Amino acid sequence: MNKFIKLNNINFGNQIINRFYSSKIYTKTGDKGTSALFNGERRKKDDQIFQALGSVDELSSQLGLSKEHLIVLNKNINSNNNHNMEKKELANRVIDEIEQIQCLLLDIGSHIATPSYSEEQFQKRSQFNDFHTQQLENWVDDYTNNHLSPLKNFILPGGGLTSASLHVCRSVCRRSERELITMTNLENENNNNNEISSPVLRFINRLSDYLFTIARISNKIEGGEESIYRRPSESISSKNNNNNNNNNNNNNNNNNNNNNNNNNNKYQRKLEKHSTIEN
């Protein structure tokens, strides 16, 4: 037997309609390749709205993976000294922030799934506040000013398992932002008059900066070293110079060995000429 959960009432004009959702995982309503938006409108699953929703959902999943890496890392930190205590405090803080962001990404998903031409009762429930972007900026500023050394070079993704996974999150976040812009442009081309609100776009844009910052913080927690960008030509030249130096050193060693052998031979010949040396 299917159980149904009453979530809310929705006003349509003077009518109040009870909304019920089945607690069953599958609904079969999308078997023909369409899915419903928050306002009840159905679109094909390859619609750009669902592309944007998919990227945001992927971002939340990647964040969940990074959070679990950080939880495991935090458990393995020995808290016997003050330096490690700082690392544990930072780890706990980042874990909490990631969970908050995952919740906000669900809110953003609701906003994306609610076209701006939807009725007012839907739009009210999917509004997004600029406060969240300000909060991200405060977090970034605090980490940058109080916990990280100044940036002097471009940083390569990596540094540790948690840090590398957060760089993946940053890349997915950038893609999500591009998908949202593409969605807005296509909606306008189709005369749908549907745009993503400025607070959502600002949040997603700032979120990638935050993810870059906590990737560096995670690298600090893990005790890893940041790999910096170097021009490939310089790296190749440096390797070639090292190889040439090694070859020169080898040649010098061979010459020294030959000289030593020649000296030994000369000395041996001298010894052989001495009548006092017994064979």
Tab-separated table of C-alpha atoms in Angstrom:
chain	number	residue	atom	x	y	z
A	1	MET	CA	0.000	0.000	0.000
A	2	ASN	CA	1.295	3.455	-0.882
A	3	LYS	CA	1.494	6.021	1.876
A	4	PHE	CA	0.721	9.648	1.053
A	5	ILE	CA	2.100	12.623	2.926
A	6	LYS	CA	0.269	15.947	3.008
A	7	LEU	CA	2.775	18.748	2.422
A	8	ASN	CA	0.854	21.959	1.988
A	9	ASN	CA	-2.183	23.738	0.608
A	10	ILE	CA	-1.966	25.769	-2.595
A	11	ASN	CA	-4.384	28.550	-3.503
A	12	PHE	CA	-5.695	28.669	-7.069
A	13	GLY	CA	-7.907	31.742	-7.170
A	14	ASN	CA	-10.571	31.134	-4.560
A	15	GLN	CA	-9.916	27.413	-4.454
A	16	ILE	CA	-7.648	25.744	-1.932
A	17	ILE	CA	-6.157	22.529	-3.239
A	18	ASN	CA	-4.506	20.028	-0.925
A	19	ARG	CA	-1.167	18.797	-2.280
A	20	PHE	CA	-0.210	15.237	-1.493
A	21	TYR	CA	3.018	13.471	-2.361
A	22	SER	CA	3.485	9.742	-2.463
A	23	SER	CA	6.226	8.399	-0.222
A	24	LYS	CA	7.035	5.873	-2.938
A	25	ILE	CA	10.407	6.403	-4.644
A	26	TYR	CA	9.233	5.876	-8.211
A	27	THR	CA	6.201	7.589	-9.742
A	28	LYS	CA	6.376	6.407	-13.403
A	29	THR	CA	5.290	9.886	-14.492
A	30	GLY	CA	8.578	10.460	-16.296
A	31	ASP	CA	8.582	7.247	-18.306
A	32	LYS	CA	7.794	9.113	-21.517
A	33	GLY	CA	10.760	11.453	-21.246
A	34	THR	CA	9.161	14.429	-19.537
A	35	SER	CA	9.426	15.823	-16.031
A	36	ALA	CA	7.507	18.386	-13.996
A	37	LEU	CA	8.668	21.800	-12.895
A	38	PHE	CA	7.740	23.162	-9.484
A	39	ASN	CA	4.679	24.931	-10.914
A	40	GLY	CA	3.353	21.690	-12.421
A	41	GLU	CA	4.435	22.464	-16.000
A	42	ARG	CA	5.904	19.461	-17.815
A	43	ARG	CA	8.910	19.660	-20.126
A	44	LYS	CA	11.184	17.226	-21.925
A	45	LYS	CA	13.997	15.910	-19.784
A	46	ASP	CA	16.646	17.334	-22.109
A	47	ASP	CA	15.251	20.844	-21.617
A	48	GLN	CA	17.925	23.345	-20.564
A	49	ILE	CA	16.171	23.861	-17.223
A	50	PHE	CA	16.863	20.229	-16.371
A	51	GLN	CA	20.449	20.564	-17.620
A	52	ALA	CA	20.945	23.385	-15.117
A	53	LEU	CA	19.158	21.443	-12.371
A	54	GLY	CA	21.354	18.433	-13.091
A	55	SER	CA	24.556	20.438	-12.742
A	56	VAL	CA	23.439	21.915	-9.425
A	57	ASP	CA	22.468	18.443	-8.212
A	58	GLU	CA	25.863	17.096	-9.301
A	59	LEU	CA	27.552	19.915	-7.411
A	60	SER	CA	25.720	18.967	-4.222
A	61	SER	CA	26.739	15.317	-4.681
A	62	GLN	CA	30.381	16.263	-5.197
A	63	LEU	CA	30.216	18.454	-2.105
A	64	GLY	CA	28.841	15.497	-0.152
A	65	LEU	CA	31.834	13.417	-1.268
A	66	SER	CA	34.286	16.154	-0.256
A	67	LYS	CA	32.543	16.493	3.096
A	68	GLU	CA	32.971	12.769	3.784
A	69	HIS	CA	36.674	12.958	2.863
A	70	LEU	CA	36.995	15.819	5.333
A	71	ILE	CA	35.150	13.903	8.066
A	72	VAL	CA	37.549	10.958	7.690
A	73	LEU	CA	40.521	13.324	7.678
A	74	ASN	CA	39.246	15.036	10.808
A	75	LYS	CA	38.935	11.725	12.672
A	76	ASN	CA	42.569	10.926	11.908
A	77	ILE	CA	43.934	14.206	13.263
A	78	ASN	CA	45.622	13.753	16.631
A	79	SER	CA	44.415	16.542	18.935
A	80	ASN	CA	47.316	16.381	21.377
A	81	ASN	CA	48.753	19.770	20.436
A	82	ASN	CA	47.418	23.237	19.708
A	83	HIS	CA	48.385	23.122	16.026
A	84	ASN	CA	46.270	20.020	15.459
A	85	MET	CA	43.418	21.493	17.481
A	86	GLU	CA	43.328	24.399	15.039
A	87	LYS	CA	43.143	21.919	12.163
A	88	LYS	CA	40.235	20.076	13.795
A	89	GLU	CA	38.374	23.340	14.408
A	90	LEU	CA	38.867	24.341	10.766
A	91	ALA	CA	37.706	20.926	9.561
A	92	ASN	CA	34.559	21.037	11.705
A	93	ARG	CA	33.812	24.525	10.479
A	94	VAL	CA	34.177	23.619	6.790
A	95	ILE	CA	32.037	20.484	7.258
A	96	ASP	CA	29.259	22.604	8.773
A	97	GLU	CA	29.511	25.197	6.001
A	98	ILE	CA	29.342	22.550	3.275
A	99	GLU	CA	26.139	21.151	4.776
A	100	GLN	CA	24.607	24.634	4.821
A	101	ILE	CA	25.565	25.101	1.181
A	102	GLN	CA	24.012	21.764	0.208
A	103	CYS	CA	20.735	22.943	1.737
A	104	LEU	CA	20.982	26.216	-0.170
A	105	LEU	CA	21.603	24.328	-3.416
A	106	LEU	CA	18.264	22.576	-2.893
A	107	ASP	CA	16.658	26.002	-2.545
A	108	ILE	CA	18.372	27.090	-5.746
A	109	GLY	CA	17.034	23.962	-7.440
A	110	SER	CA	13.521	25.011	-6.433
A	111	HIS	CA	14.184	28.460	-7.856
A	112	ILE	CA	15.430	27.040	-11.170
A	113	ALA	CA	12.416	24.738	-11.379
A	114	THR	CA	10.057	27.689	-10.872
A	115	PRO	CA	9.959	29.810	-14.053
A	116	SER	CA	9.707	33.521	-13.357
A	117	TYR	CA	6.338	33.610	-15.143
A	118	SER	CA	4.872	31.187	-12.566
A	119	GLU	CA	2.042	32.274	-10.314
A	120	GLU	CA	2.903	34.267	-7.221
A	121	GLN	CA	2.358	31.443	-4.721
A	122	PHE	CA	5.084	29.417	-6.444
A	123	GLN	CA	7.505	32.316	-6.750
A	124	LYS	CA	7.196	33.237	-3.087
A	125	ARG	CA	8.274	29.752	-2.042
A	126	SER	CA	11.333	29.758	-4.315
A	127	GLN	CA	12.798	33.181	-3.538
A	128	PHE	CA	16.526	33.345	-2.754
A	129	ASN	CA	18.078	35.924	-0.438
A	130	ASP	CA	21.266	37.905	-1.139
A	131	PHE	CA	22.259	37.371	2.494
A	132	HIS	CA	23.688	33.973	1.565
A	133	THR	CA	26.146	35.530	-0.875
A	134	GLN	CA	27.296	37.988	1.778
A	135	GLN	CA	27.819	35.070	4.129
A	136	LEU	CA	30.046	33.329	1.558
A	137	GLU	CA	32.097	36.500	1.181
A	138	ASN	CA	32.538	36.749	4.957
A	139	TRP	CA	33.753	33.142	5.104
A	140	VAL	CA	36.186	33.672	2.233
A	141	ASP	CA	37.565	36.878	3.779
A	142	ASP	CA	38.083	35.246	7.174
A	143	TYR	CA	39.913	32.224	5.734
A	144	THR	CA	42.031	34.404	3.453
A	145	ASN	CA	43.000	36.979	6.067
A	146	ASN	CA	43.468	34.717	9.083
A	147	HIS	CA	44.353	31.206	7.932
A	148	LEU	CA	46.044	31.284	4.510
A	149	SER	CA	49.263	32.690	3.125
A	150	PRO	CA	48.922	35.246	0.308
A	151	LEU	CA	48.633	33.891	-3.218
A	152	LYS	CA	51.701	34.578	-5.366
A	153	ASN	CA	51.195	31.977	-8.109
A	154	PHE	CA	48.457	30.058	-9.868
A	155	ILE	CA	47.687	26.850	-7.964
A	156	LEU	CA	47.232	23.496	-9.654
A	157	PRO	CA	44.300	21.349	-8.436
A	158	GLY	CA	45.541	18.728	-6.016
A	159	GLY	CA	47.435	18.917	-2.746
A	160	GLY	CA	45.540	16.076	-1.083
A	161	LEU	CA	42.446	13.934	-1.558
A	162	THR	CA	40.029	16.386	0.094
A	163	SER	CA	41.572	19.430	-1.548
A	164	ALA	CA	41.527	17.795	-4.994
A	165	SER	CA	37.877	16.790	-4.610
A	166	LEU	CA	36.964	20.371	-3.683
A	167	HIS	CA	38.649	21.589	-6.856
A	168	VAL	CA	36.321	19.217	-8.737
A	169	CYS	CA	33.412	20.887	-6.892
A	170	ARG	CA	34.714	24.278	-7.992
A	171	SER	CA	34.797	23.138	-11.636
A	172	VAL	CA	31.254	21.732	-11.434
A	173	CYS	CA	30.129	24.998	-9.836
A	174	ARG	CA	31.550	26.953	-12.777
A	175	ARG	CA	29.706	24.645	-15.171
A	176	SER	CA	26.481	25.156	-13.213
A	177	GLU	CA	26.873	28.890	-13.633
A	178	ARG	CA	27.333	28.494	-17.396
A	179	GLU	CA	24.272	26.240	-17.590
A	180	LEU	CA	22.170	28.865	-15.821
A	181	ILE	CA	23.256	31.566	-18.262
A	182	THR	CA	22.553	29.276	-21.215
A	183	MET	CA	19.141	28.443	-19.764
A	184	THR	CA	18.216	32.116	-19.416
A	185	ASN	CA	19.334	32.879	-22.986
A	186	LEU	CA	17.360	29.959	-24.447
A	187	GLU	CA	14.266	30.847	-22.439
A	188	ASN	CA	14.411	34.394	-23.771
A	189	GLU	CA	14.895	33.142	-27.336
A	190	ASN	CA	11.732	31.069	-26.912
A	191	ASN	CA	9.884	34.133	-25.546
A	192	ASN	CA	9.274	32.409	-22.221
A	193	ASN	CA	10.302	35.489	-20.242
A	194	ASN	CA	12.032	33.257	-17.712
A	195	GLU	CA	15.185	34.466	-15.982
A	196	ILE	CA	17.236	33.323	-13.010
A	197	SER	CA	17.215	35.926	-10.253
A	198	SER	CA	20.315	38.019	-9.636
A	199	PRO	CA	20.800	36.726	-6.040
A	200	VAL	CA	21.055	33.130	-7.343
A	201	LEU	CA	23.585	34.067	-10.031
A	202	ARG	CA	25.655	36.047	-7.541
A	203	PHE	CA	25.628	33.164	-5.066
A	204	ILE	CA	26.755	30.589	-7.638
A	205	ASN	CA	29.475	32.933	-8.873
A	206	ARG	CA	30.758	33.555	-5.345
A	207	LEU	CA	30.446	29.890	-4.432
A	208	SER	CA	33.253	28.934	-6.819
A	209	ASP	CA	35.522	31.442	-5.037
A	210	TYR	CA	34.555	29.909	-1.709
A	211	LEU	CA	35.286	26.389	-2.983
A	212	PHE	CA	38.717	27.468	-4.208
A	213	THR	CA	39.402	28.913	-0.758
A	214	ILE	CA	38.340	25.861	1.229
A	215	ALA	CA	40.325	23.647	-1.154
A	216	ARG	CA	43.371	25.575	0.073
A	217	ILE	CA	42.146	25.299	3.675
A	218	SER	CA	41.728	21.524	3.289
A	219	ASN	CA	45.228	21.316	1.870
A	220	LYS	CA	46.465	23.080	5.013
A	221	ILE	CA	44.508	20.667	7.222
A	222	GLU	CA	45.983	17.683	5.371
A	223	GLY	CA	49.488	19.113	5.639
A	224	GLY	CA	50.029	18.986	1.892
A	225	GLU	CA	52.001	21.298	-0.347
A	226	GLU	CA	50.415	23.470	-3.006
A	227	SER	CA	51.604	22.733	-6.543
A	228	ILE	CA	52.138	25.989	-8.406
A	229	TYR	CA	51.958	26.707	-12.099
A	230	ARG	CA	55.231	26.797	-14.053
A	231	ARG	CA	55.641	27.392	-17.762
A	232	PRO	CA	56.021	23.989	-19.439
A	233	SER	CA	58.894	25.310	-21.592
A	234	GLU	CA	60.759	26.324	-18.444
A	235	SER	CA	60.165	22.932	-16.921
A	236	ILE	CA	61.423	21.180	-20.066
A	237	SER	CA	64.448	23.471	-20.284
A	238	SER	CA	65.161	22.869	-16.634
A	239	LYS	CA	64.965	19.105	-17.131
A	240	ASN	CA	67.180	19.304	-20.209
A	241	ASN	CA	69.717	21.410	-18.327
A	242	ASN	CA	69.662	18.912	-15.483
A	243	ASN	CA	70.164	16.070	-17.935
A	244	ASN	CA	73.028	17.922	-19.610
A	245	ASN	CA	74.588	18.633	-16.248
A	246	ASN	CA	74.228	14.995	-15.297
A	247	ASN	CA	75.803	13.932	-18.589
A	248	ASN	CA	78.676	16.376	-18.067
A	249	ASN	CA	79.154	15.094	-14.533
A	250	ASN	CA	79.178	11.519	-15.826
A	251	ASN	CA	81.732	12.458	-18.484
A	252	ASN	CA	83.857	14.171	-15.864
A	253	ASN	CA	83.632	11.119	-13.630
A	254	ASN	CA	84.627	8.886	-16.549
A	255	ASN	CA	87.588	11.156	-17.314
A	256	ASN	CA	88.619	11.099	-13.661
A	257	ASN	CA	88.360	7.316	-13.623
A	258	ASN	CA	90.447	7.095	-16.781
A	259	ASN	CA	93.056	9.414	-15.296
A	260	ASN	CA	93.131	7.355	-12.133
A	261	ASN	CA	93.518	4.185	-14.147
A	262	ASN	CA	96.365	5.750	-16.167
A	263	ASN	CA	98.094	6.873	-12.988
A	264	ASN	CA	97.700	3.410	-11.486
A	265	ASN	CA	99.107	1.839	-14.612
A	266	LYS	CA	102.075	4.198	-14.549
A	267	TYR	CA	102.632	3.462	-10.884
A	268	GLN	CA	102.374	-0.272	-11.539
A	269	ARG	CA	104.907	-0.030	-14.346
A	270	LYS	CA	107.244	1.836	-12.047
A	271	LEU	CA	106.844	-0.838	-9.398
A	272	GLU	CA	107.546	-3.573	-11.898
A	273	LYS	CA	110.875	-1.930	-12.754
A	274	HIS	CA	112.012	-2.020	-9.135
A	275	SER	CA	114.126	-5.108	-8.371
A	276	THR	CA	113.089	-4.967	-4.724
A	277	ILE	CA	109.417	-5.656	-5.536
A	278	GLU	CA	108.651	-9.341	-5.285
A	279	ASN	CA	106.239	-10.911	-7.741
